[in-house]
Coordinates of C-alpha atoms in Angstrom, one line a residue:
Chain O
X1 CA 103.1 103.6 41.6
X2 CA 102.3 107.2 43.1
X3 CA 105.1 108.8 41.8
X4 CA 104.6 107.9 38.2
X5 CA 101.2 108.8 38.4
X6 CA 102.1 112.1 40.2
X7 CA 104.8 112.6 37.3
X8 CA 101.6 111.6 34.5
X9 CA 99.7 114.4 36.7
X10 CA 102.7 116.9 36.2
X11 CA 103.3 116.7 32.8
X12 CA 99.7 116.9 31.9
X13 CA 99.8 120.2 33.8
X14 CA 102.3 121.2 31.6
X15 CA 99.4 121.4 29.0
X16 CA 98.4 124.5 30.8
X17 CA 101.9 125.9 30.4
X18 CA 103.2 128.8 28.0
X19 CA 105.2 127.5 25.2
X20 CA 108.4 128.1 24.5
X21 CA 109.0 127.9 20.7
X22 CA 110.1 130.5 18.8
X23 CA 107.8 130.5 16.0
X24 CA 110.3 131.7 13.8
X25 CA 110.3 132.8 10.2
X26 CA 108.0 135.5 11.7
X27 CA 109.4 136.4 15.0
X28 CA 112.9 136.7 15.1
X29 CA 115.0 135.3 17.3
X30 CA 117.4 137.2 19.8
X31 CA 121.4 136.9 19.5
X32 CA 123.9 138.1 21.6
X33 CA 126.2 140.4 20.3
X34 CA 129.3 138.1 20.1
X35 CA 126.9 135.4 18.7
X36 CA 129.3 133.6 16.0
X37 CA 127.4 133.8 12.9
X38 CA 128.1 134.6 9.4
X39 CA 132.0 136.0 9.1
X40 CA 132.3 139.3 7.3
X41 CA 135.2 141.5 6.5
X42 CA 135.7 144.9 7.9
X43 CA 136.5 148.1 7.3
X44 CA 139.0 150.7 9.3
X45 CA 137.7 154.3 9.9
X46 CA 138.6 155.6 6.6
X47 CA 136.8 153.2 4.1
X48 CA 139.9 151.3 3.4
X49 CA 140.2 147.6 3.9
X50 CA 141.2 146.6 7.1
X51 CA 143.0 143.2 6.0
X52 CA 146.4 143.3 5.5
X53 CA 146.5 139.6 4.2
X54 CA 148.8 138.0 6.7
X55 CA 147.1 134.6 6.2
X56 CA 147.0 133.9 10.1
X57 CA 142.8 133.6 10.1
X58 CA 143.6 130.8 7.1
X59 CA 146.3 129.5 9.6
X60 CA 144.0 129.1 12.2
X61 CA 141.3 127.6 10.2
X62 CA 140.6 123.9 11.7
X63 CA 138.6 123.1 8.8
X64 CA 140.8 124.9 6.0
X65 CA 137.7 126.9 4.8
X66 CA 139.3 130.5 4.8
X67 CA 141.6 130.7 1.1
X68 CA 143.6 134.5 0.3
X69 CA 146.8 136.0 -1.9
X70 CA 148.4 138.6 -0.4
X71 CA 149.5 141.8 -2.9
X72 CA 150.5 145.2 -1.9
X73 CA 149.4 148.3 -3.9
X74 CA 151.9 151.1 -4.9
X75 CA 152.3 152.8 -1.5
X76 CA 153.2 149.7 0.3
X77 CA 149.5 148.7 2.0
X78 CA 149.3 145.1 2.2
X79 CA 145.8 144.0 0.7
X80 CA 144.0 140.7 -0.2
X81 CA 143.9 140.2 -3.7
X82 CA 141.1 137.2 -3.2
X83 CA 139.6 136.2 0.0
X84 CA 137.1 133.0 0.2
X85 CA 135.7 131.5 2.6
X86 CA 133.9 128.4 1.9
X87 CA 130.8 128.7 4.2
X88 CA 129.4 124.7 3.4
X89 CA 133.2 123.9 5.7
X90 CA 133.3 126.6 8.1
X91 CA 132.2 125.4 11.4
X92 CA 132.0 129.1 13.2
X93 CA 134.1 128.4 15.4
X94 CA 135.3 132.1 15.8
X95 CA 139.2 131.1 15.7
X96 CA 139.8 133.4 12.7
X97 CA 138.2 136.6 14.4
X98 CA 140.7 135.3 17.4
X99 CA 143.7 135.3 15.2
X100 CA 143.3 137.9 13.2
X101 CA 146.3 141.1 14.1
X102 CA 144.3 143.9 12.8
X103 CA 140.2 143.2 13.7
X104 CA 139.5 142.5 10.3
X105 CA 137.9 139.2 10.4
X106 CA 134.9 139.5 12.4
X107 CA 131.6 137.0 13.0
X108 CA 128.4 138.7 13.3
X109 CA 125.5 137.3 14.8
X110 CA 123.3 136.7 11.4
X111 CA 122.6 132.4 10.9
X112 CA 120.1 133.1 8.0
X113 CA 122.5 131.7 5.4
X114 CA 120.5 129.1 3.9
X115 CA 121.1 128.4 0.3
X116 CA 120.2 125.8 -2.8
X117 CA 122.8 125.5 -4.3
X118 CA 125.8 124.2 -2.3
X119 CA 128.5 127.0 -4.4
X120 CA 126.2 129.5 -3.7
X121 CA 127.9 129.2 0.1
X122 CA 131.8 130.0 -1.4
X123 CA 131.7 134.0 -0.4
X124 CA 134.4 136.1 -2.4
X125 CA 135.7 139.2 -1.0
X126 CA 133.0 141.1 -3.0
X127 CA 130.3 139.0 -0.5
X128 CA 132.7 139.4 2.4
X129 CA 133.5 143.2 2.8
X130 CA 130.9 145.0 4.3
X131 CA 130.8 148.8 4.6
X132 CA 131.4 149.0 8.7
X133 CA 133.8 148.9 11.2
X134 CA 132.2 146.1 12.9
X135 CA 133.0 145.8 16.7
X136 CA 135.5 147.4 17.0
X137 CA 134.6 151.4 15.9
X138 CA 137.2 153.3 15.2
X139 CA 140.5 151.1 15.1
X140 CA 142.7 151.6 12.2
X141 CA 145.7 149.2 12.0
X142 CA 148.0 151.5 9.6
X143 CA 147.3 154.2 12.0
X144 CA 149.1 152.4 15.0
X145 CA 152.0 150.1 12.9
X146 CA 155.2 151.2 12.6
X147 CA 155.5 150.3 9.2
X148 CA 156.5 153.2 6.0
X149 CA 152.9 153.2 4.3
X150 CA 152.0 156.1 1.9
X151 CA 152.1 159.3 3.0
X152 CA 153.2 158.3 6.6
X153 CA 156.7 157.9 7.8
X154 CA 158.4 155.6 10.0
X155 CA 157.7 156.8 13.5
X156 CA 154.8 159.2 12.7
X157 CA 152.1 156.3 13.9
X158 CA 149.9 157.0 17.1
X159 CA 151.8 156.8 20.1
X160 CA 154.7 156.2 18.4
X161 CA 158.4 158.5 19.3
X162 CA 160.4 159.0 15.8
X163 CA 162.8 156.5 15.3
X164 CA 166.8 156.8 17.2
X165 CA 168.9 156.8 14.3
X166 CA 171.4 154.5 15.5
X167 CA 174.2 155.3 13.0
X168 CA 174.6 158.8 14.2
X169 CA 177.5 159.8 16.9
X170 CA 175.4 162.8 18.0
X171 CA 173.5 163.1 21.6
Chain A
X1 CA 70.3 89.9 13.0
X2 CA 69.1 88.9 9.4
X3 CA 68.1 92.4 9.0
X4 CA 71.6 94.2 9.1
X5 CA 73.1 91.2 6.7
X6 CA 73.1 93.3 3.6
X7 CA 74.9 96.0 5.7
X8 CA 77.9 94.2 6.7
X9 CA 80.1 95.2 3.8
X10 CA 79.3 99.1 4.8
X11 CA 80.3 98.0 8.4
X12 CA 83.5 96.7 6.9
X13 CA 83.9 99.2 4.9
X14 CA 83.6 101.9 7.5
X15 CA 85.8 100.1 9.8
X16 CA 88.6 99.5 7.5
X17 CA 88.4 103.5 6.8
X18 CA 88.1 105.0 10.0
X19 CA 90.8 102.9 11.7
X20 CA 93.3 103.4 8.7
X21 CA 92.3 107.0 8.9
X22 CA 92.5 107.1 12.9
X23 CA 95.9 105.5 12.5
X24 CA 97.2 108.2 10.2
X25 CA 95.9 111.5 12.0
X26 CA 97.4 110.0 15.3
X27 CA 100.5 110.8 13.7
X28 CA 99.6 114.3 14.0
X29 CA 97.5 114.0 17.2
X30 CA 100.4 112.4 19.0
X31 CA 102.9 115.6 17.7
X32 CA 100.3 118.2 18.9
X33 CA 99.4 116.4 22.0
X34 CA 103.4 115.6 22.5
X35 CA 103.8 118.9 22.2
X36 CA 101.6 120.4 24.2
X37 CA 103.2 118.6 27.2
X38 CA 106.5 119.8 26.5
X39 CA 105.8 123.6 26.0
X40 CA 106.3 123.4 22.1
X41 CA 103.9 123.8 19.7
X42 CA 104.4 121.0 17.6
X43 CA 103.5 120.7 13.7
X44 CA 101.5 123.8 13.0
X45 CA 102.9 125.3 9.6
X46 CA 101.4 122.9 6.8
X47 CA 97.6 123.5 6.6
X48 CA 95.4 124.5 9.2
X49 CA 96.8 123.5 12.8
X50 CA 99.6 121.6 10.5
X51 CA 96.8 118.8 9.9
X52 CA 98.4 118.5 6.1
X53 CA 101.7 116.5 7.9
X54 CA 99.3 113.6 7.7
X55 CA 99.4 113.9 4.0
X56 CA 102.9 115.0 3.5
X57 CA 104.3 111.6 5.3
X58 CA 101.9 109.3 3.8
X59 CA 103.0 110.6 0.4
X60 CA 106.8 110.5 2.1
X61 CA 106.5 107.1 3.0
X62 CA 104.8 105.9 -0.7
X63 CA 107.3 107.3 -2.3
X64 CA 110.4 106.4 -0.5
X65 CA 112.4 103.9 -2.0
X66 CA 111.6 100.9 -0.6
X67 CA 115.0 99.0 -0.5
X68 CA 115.7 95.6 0.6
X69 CA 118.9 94.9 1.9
X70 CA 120.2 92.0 -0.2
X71 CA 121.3 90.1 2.7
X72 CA 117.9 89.6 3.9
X73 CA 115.2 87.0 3.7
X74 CA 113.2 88.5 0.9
X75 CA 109.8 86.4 1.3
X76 CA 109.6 86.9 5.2
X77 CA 111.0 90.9 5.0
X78 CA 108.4 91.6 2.7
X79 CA 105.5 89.0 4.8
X80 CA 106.7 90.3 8.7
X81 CA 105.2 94.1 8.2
X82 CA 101.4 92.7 6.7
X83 CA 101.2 90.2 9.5
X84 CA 101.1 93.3 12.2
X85 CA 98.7 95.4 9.8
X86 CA 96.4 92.6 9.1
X87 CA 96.3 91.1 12.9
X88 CA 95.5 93.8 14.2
X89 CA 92.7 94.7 11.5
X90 CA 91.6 91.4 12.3
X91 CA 91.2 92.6 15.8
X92 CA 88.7 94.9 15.1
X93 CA 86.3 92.9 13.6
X94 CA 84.8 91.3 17.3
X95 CA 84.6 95.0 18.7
X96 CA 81.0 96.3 19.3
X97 CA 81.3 100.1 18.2
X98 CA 78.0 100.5 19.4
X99 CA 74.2 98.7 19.2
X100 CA 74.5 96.7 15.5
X101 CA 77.7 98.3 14.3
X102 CA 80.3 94.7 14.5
X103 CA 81.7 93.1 12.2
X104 CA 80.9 89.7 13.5
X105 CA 79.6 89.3 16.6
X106 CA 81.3 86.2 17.8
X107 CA 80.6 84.2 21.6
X108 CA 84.6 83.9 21.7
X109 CA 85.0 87.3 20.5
X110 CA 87.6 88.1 23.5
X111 CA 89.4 85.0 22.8
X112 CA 89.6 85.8 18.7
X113 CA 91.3 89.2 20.2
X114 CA 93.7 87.4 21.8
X115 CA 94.4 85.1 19.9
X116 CA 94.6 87.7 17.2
X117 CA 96.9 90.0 19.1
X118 CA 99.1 87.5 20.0
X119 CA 99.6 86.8 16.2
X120 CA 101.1 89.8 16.6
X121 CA 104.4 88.7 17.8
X122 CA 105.1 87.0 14.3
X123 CA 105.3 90.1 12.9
X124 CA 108.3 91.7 15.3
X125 CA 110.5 88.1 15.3
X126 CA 110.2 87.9 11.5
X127 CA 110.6 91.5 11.0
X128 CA 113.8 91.3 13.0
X129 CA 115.0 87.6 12.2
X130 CA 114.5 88.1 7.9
X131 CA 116.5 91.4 8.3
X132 CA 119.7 89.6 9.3
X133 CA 121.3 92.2 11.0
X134 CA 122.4 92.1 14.6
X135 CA 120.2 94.6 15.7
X136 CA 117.0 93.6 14.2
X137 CA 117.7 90.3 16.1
X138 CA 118.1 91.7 19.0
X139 CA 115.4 93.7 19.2
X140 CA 112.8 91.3 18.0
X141 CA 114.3 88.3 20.4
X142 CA 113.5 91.4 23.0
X143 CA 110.0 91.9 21.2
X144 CA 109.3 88.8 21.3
X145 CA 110.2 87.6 25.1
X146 CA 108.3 90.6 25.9
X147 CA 105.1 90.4 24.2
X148 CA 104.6 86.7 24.9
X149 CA 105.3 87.0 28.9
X150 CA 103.1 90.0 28.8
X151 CA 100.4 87.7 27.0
X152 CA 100.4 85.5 29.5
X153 CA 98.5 88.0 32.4
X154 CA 97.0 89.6 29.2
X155 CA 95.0 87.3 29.4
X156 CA 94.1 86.1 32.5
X157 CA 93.1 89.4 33.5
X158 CA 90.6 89.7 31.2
X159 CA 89.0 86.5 33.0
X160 CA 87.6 88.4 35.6
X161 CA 85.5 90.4 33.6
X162 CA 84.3 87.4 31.9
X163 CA 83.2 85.9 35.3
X164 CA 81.6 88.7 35.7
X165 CA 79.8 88.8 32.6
X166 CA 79.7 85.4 32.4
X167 CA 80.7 85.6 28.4
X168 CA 82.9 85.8 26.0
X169 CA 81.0 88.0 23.5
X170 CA 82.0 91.3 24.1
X171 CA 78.8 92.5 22.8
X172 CA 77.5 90.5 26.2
X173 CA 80.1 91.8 28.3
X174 CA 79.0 95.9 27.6
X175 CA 75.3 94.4 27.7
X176 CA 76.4 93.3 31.6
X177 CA 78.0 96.8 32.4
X178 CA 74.7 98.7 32.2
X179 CA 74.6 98.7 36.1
X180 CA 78.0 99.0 36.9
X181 CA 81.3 99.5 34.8
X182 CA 83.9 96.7 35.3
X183 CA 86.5 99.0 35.8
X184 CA 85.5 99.3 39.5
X185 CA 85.0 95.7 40.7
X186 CA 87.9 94.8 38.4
X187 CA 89.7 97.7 39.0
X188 CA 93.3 95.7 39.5
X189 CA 92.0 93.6 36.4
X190 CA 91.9 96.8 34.6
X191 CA 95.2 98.3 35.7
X192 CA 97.3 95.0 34.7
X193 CA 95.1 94.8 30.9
X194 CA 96.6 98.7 30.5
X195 CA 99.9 97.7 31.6
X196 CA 99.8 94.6 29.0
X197 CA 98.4 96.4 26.4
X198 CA 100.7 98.7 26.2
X199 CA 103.7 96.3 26.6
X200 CA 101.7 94.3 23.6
X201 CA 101.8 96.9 21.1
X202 CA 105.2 97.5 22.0
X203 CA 104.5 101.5 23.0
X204 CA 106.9 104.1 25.2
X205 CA 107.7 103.5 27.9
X206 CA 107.6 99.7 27.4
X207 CA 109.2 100.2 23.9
X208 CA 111.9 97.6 24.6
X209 CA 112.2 96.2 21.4
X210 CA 112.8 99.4 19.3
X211 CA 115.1 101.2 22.2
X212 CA 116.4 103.7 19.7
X213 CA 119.5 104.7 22.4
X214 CA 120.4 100.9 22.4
X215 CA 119.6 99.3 19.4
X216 CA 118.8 101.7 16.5
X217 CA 115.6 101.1 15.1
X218 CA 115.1 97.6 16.9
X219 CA 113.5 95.0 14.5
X220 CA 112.3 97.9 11.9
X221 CA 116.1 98.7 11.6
X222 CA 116.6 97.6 7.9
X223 CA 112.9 98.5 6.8
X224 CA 112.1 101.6 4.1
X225 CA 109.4 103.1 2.8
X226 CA 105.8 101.4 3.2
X227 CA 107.4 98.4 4.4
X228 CA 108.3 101.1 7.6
X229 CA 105.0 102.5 7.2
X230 CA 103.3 99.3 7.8
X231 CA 104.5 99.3 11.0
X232 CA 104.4 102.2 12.3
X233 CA 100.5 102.4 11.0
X234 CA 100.5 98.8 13.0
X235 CA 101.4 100.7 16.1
X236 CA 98.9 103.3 15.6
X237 CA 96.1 100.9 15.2
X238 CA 97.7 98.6 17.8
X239 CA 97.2 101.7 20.3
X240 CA 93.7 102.1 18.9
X241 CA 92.6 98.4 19.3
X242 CA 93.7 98.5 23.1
X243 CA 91.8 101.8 23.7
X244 CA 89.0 100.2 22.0
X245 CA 89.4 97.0 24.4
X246 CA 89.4 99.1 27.1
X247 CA 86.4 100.9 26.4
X248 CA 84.5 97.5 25.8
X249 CA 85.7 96.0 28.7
X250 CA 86.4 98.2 31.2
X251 CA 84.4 101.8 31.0
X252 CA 80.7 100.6 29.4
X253 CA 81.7 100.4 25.7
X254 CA 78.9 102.5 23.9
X255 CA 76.9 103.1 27.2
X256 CA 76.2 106.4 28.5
X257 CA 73.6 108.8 29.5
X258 CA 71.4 109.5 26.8
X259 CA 72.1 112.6 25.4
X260 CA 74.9 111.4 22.9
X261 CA 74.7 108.5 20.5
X262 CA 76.4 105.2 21.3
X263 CA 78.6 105.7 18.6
X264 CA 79.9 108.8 20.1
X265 CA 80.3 107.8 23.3
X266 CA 82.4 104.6 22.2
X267 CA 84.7 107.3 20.1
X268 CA 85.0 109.3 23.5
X269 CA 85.9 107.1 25.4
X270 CA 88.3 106.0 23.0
X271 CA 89.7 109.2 22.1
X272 CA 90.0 109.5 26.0
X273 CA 92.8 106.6 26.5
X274 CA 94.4 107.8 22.9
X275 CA 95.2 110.9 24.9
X276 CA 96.5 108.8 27.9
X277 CA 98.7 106.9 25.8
X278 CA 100.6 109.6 24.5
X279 CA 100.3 111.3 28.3
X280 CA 102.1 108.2 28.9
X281 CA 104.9 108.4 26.6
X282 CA 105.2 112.2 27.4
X283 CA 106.1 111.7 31.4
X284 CA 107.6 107.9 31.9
X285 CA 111.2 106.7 31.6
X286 CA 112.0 103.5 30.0
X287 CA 112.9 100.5 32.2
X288 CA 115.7 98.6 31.7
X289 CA 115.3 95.1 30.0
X290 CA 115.6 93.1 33.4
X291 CA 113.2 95.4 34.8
X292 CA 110.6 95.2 32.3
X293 CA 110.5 91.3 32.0
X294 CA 110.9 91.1 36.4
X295 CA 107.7 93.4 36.7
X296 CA 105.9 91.5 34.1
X297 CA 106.8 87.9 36.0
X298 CA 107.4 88.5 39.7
X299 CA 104.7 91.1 40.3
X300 CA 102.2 91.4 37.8
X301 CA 101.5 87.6 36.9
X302 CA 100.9 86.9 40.9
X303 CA 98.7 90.1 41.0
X304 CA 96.3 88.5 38.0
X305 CA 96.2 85.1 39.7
X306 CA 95.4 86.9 42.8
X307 CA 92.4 88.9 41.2
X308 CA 91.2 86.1 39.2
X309 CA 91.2 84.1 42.2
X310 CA 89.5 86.6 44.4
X311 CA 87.2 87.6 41.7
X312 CA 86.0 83.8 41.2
X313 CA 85.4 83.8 45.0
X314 CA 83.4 86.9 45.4
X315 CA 81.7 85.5 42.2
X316 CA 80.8 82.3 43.7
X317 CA 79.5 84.1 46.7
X318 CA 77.2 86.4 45.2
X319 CA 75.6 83.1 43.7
X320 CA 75.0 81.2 46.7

């Protein structure tokens, strides 16, 4: 009998208590950086598209939402020629920023997606690349892959020694 | 009382009004107040102090579709949700508000209550039984056990006060509190009525028969739209009517010092255990089923004997 009248007394004090909501339209709330919100495509230091359409985010999709066809332009750059991601599936579960070779994929701490119309929620790659290098500042994949891509040979990459011809006789 | 006879259709009137009204604002008084116990703010976006909520679920639950399942018992689903509304109404009509505003101010007037409130049981099993759904069943069998054990000391602890008073008219019995309220020579009487009351109208933490953890919805599973409504109004006014009873019985009815009306003081004093209802349902856990009907049986029914019996003693004394 005391104690529930000694809890009554306690949560009545809790009248005198600050709240804690969040009123929030008008006060926003605060995310941590590696809050897993809306996914966005990025961009590598020199404007170009970071996503070399190796369909491993799609592969890694549990819920299938992520949807891309790979093409190549004329010097050899791999390049998505769609990119969707069905938002009204994705479940944010951040395991297509985890798979992703080349930090391309990347989920940014913004929730406000709310929309009326469910097909407003399929993004295309238009909706999806964003002007930014995201988290990871100054990263360009073509820059470090061994790979022939215009204008740079094989073996001229960062950190990379020219390639042992292994043909040749000679020392 | 020839006098106020061409008044009693504004009493009515007025009743009707201000309970149905006090029954739809505690909708929003018990999210504030809920609220404010928790650290939250509660509804506070539509209208001022988000009073319009009232308005946007009555117009929710009018225009809801009120579906009934085809398996059910049409005549009884559509019967169990008035019974609670209009039993409790009924209720209402033997408490004095204040000096000529009654309904009808009857000698038995605590015995129509009771009699009234325990009409109220018909509305759960038949709520729960014309649904015919597992659940329902459950919960209403549980509603019903509940309610009518809790009856039982209901009762009998409201017959102290009426030694006291030495009537049933509960006009009679705030007349006989001018000296002293009850609730301090009765003051075990008064604890076990609170207890019961809320047990009778089915309210947290005794809200056995609903258990939404256990049993979905309880006996208002398979219920829609104003059919819903009726019962959760019922609740509402059923929370009301023991506050009322309460007051009446227990802390003076309309009495108090002079400076306020009756009228208002009756409201206060209402208001007052409104508050400690929702208090209530803000801080206690729920007790498990064999708890709830054990406490009701092995400890409060020998309590109510006890204090009736001690009461009718003391009583007896006094007169000698």
């Amino acid at each position: 009998m005391f104690s529930l009248l000694r809890s009554m007394w306690l949560t009545f004090l809790h009248a005198f208590h600050k709240r804690e909501t969040i009123q929030y339209p008008e006060e926003k709330v605060k995310l941590a950086a590696r809050w897993r919100g809306r996914i966005v495509l990025t961009r590598d230091p020199d404007g170009g598209e970071r996503c070399v359409a190796c369909n491993l985010c799609a592969a890694a999709c549990p819920v299938d939402c992520i949807s891309l066809q790979a093409t190549e332009d004329e010097t050899g750059r791999r390049y998505p020629d769609f990119f969707r991601i069905n938002f009204s599936r994705c479940i944010f579960c951040g395991y297509c920023e985890e798979a992703c070779p080349t930090y391309a994929i990347q989920l940014i701490p913004d929730f406000e997606m709310g929309e009326y119309n469910r097909q407003n929620l399929v993004y295309e790659k238009k909706d999806l690349l964003i002007n930014s290098e995201g988290k990871y500042p100054g990263y360009n994949y073509y820059k470090v892959a061994g790979m022939a891509i215009g204008g740079k040979g094989k073996g001229e990459a960062e950190n990379e020694a020219p390639p042992v011809d292994i043909k040749s006789l000679m020392p | 009382m020839e006098a106020a006879a061409p008044n009693y259709f504004l009493i009515i009137g007025g009743v009707l009004l201000v309970m149905l009204n006090v029954a739809a604002l505690l909708i929003w008084v018990e999210r504030r107040l809920l609220a404010l116990f928790q650290d939250r703010y509660g509804p506070n976006r539509a209208g001022p102090f988000g009073l319009l909520i009232v308005a946007a679920d009555s117009i929710k639950l009018f225009f809801k579709q009120d579906w009934i399942p085809p398996f059910a018992d049409k005549p009884v689903f559509v019967l169990a949700p008035a019974i609670v509304v209009v039993t409790v109404l009924m209720s209402f009509v033997v408490i004095p508000f204040a000096p000529g505003i009654i309904v009808a101010d009857l000698n038995i007037g605590l015995l129509f209550f009771l009699a009234m409130s325990s009409m109220g049981a018909y509305s759960v099993i038949l709520g729960g039984w014309a649904s015919n759904n597992k659940y329902s069943l459950l919960g209403a069998m549980r509603g019903a056990a509940q309610m009518i054990s809790y009856e039982v000391f209901m009762g009998l602890s409201l017959m102290g006060v009426v030694l006291l008073s030495g009537s049933f008219s509960l006009r009679e019995i705030v007349e006989a509190q001018r000296g002293l309220w009850f609730f301090i020579p009765q003051f075990l009487g008064f604890i076990i009525f609170f207890i019961a009351g809320i047990a009778e109208t089915h309210r947290l933490p005794f809200d056995v028969p609903e258990a939404e953890s256990e049993l979905v919805a309880g006996f208002h599973s398979e219920y829609s739209g104003m059919k819903f409504g009726m019962f959760f109004i019922g609740e509402y006014m059923g929370i009301t009517l023991i506050s009322c009873m309460l007051v009446t019985l227990y802390f003076g009815g309309w009495l108090g010092p002079d400076f306020l009306p009756p009228i208002l003081w009756f409201i206060l004093k209402t208001l007052f255990f409104l508050c400690v209802f929702i208090l209530l349902r803000a801080s206690m856990p729920r007790p498990r089923y064999d708890q709830l009907m054990e406490y009701g049986w092995k400890v409060l029914l020998p309590l109510t004997l006890l204090n009736l019996m001690v009461t009718a003693a003391v009583v007896l004394w006094l007169n000698e």
